[in-house]
PDB file of C-alpha atoms in Angstrom:
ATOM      1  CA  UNK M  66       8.406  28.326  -6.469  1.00  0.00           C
ATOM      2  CA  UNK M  67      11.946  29.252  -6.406  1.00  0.00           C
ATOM      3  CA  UNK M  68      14.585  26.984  -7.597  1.00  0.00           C
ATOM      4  CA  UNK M  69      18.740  26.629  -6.775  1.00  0.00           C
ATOM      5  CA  UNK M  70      20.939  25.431  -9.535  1.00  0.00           C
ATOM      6  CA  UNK M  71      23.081  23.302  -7.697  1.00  0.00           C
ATOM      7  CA  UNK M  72      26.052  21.187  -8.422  1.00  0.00           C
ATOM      8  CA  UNK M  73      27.790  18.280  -6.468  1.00  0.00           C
ATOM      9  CA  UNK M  74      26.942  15.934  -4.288  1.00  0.00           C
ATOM     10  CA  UNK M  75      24.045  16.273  -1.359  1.00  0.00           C
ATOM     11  CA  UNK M  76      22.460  14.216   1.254  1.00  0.00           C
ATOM     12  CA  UNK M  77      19.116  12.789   1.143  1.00  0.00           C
ATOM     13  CA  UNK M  78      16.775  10.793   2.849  1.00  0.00           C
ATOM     14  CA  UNK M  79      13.840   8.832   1.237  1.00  0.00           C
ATOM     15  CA  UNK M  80      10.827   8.725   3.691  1.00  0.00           C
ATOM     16  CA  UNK M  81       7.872   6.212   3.838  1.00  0.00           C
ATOM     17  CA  UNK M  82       7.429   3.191   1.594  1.00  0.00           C
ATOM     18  CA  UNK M  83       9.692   0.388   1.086  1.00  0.00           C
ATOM     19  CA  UNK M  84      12.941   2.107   1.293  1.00  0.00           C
ATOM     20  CA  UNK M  85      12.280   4.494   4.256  1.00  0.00           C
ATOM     21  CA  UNK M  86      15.095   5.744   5.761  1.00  0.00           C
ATOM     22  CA  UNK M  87      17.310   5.007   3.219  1.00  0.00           C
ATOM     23  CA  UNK M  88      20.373   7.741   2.625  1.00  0.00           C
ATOM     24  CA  UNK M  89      22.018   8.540  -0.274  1.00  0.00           C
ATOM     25  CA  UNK M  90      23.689  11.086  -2.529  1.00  0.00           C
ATOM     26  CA  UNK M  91      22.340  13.011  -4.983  1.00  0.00           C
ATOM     27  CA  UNK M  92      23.183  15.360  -7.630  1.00  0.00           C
ATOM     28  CA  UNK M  93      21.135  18.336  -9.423  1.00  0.00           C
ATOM     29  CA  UNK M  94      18.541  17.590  -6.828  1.00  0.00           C
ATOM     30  CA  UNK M  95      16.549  15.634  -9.137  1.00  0.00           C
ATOM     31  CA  UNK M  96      12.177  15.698  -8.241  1.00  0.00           C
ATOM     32  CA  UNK M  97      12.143  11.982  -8.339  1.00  0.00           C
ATOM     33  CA  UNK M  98      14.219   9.163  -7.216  1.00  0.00           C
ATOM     34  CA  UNK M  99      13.229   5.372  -8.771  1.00  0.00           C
ATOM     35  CA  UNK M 100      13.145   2.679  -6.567  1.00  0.00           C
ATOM     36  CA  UNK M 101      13.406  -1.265  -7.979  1.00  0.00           C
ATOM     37  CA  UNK M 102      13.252  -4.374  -5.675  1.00  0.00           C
ATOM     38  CA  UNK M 103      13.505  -7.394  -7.611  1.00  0.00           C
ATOM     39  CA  UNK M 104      10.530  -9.861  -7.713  1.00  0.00           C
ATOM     40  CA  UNK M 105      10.460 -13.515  -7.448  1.00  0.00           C
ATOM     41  CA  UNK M 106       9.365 -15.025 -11.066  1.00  0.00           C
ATOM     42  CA  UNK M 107       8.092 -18.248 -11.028  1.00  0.00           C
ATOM     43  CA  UNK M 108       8.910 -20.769 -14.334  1.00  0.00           C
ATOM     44  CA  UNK M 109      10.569 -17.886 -16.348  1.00  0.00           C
ATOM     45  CA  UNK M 110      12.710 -17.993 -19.472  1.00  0.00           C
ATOM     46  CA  UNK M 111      16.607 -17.725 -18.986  1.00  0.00           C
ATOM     47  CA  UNK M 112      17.413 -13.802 -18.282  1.00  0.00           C
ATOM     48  CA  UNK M 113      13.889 -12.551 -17.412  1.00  0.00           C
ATOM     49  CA  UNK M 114      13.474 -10.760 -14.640  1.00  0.00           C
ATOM     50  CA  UNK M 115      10.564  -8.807 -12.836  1.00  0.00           C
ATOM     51  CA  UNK M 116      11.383  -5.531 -10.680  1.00  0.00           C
ATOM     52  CA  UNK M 117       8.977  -3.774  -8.376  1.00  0.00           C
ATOM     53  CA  UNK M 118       9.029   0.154  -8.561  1.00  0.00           C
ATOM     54  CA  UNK M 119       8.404   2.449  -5.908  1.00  0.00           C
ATOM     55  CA  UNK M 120       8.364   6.620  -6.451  1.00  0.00           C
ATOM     56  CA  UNK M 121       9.998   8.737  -4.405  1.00  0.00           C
ATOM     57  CA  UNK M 122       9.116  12.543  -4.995  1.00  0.00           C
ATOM     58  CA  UNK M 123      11.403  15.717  -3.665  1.00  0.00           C
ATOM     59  CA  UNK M 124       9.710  17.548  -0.810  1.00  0.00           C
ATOM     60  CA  UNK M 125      10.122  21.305  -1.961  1.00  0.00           C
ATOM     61  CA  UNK M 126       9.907  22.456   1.711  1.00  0.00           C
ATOM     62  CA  UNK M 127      13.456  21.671   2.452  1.00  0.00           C
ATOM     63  CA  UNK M 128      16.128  23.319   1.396  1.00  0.00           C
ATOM     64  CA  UNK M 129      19.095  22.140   3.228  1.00  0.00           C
ATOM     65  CA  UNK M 130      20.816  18.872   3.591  1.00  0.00           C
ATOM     66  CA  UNK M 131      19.606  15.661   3.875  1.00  0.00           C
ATOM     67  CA  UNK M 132      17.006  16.315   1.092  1.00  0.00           C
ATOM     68  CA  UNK M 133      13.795  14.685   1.328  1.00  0.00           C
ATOM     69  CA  UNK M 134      12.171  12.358  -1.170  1.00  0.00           C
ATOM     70  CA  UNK M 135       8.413  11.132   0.284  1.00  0.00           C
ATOM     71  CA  UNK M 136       6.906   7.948  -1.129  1.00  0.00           C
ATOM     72  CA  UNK M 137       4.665   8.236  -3.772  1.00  0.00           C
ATOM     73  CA  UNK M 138       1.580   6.236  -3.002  1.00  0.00           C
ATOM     74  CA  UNK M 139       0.091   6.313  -5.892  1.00  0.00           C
ATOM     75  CA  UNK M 140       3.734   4.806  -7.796  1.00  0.00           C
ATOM     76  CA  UNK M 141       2.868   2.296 -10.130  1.00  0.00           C
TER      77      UNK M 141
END
């Protein structure tokens, strides 16, 4: 596997999951993007809060702009 050192900004596209089709910009072309949603918490303390997080992992097979991240199905 060959990799680009890259620097800037580029496009990219997360694909499947709960954020599909979300764009964004991205620098160093990172392998994985984290996703949080917040949850709903039920009778909590003042300042807790739950999050939900979703994996989004680089797809190696494209090289140009937008970059694609694919969901990670098996994200905790």
């Amino acid at each position: 596997m060959e990799t680009t050192e890259v620097t800037g900004w580029e496009a990219a596209v997360l694909d499947g999951g709960p954020a599909d089709g979300v764009r964004m910009k991205v620098s160093g072309r990172p392998r994985v993007i984290q996703v949080t949603h917040p949850c709903q918490v039920d009778d909590a303390p003042p300042g807790v809060h739950a999050e939900a997080v979703y994996l989004y992992r680089r797809d190696y097979t494209v090289t140009g702009e937008p970059l694609r991240y694919g969901f990670d199905v098996a994200s905790p």
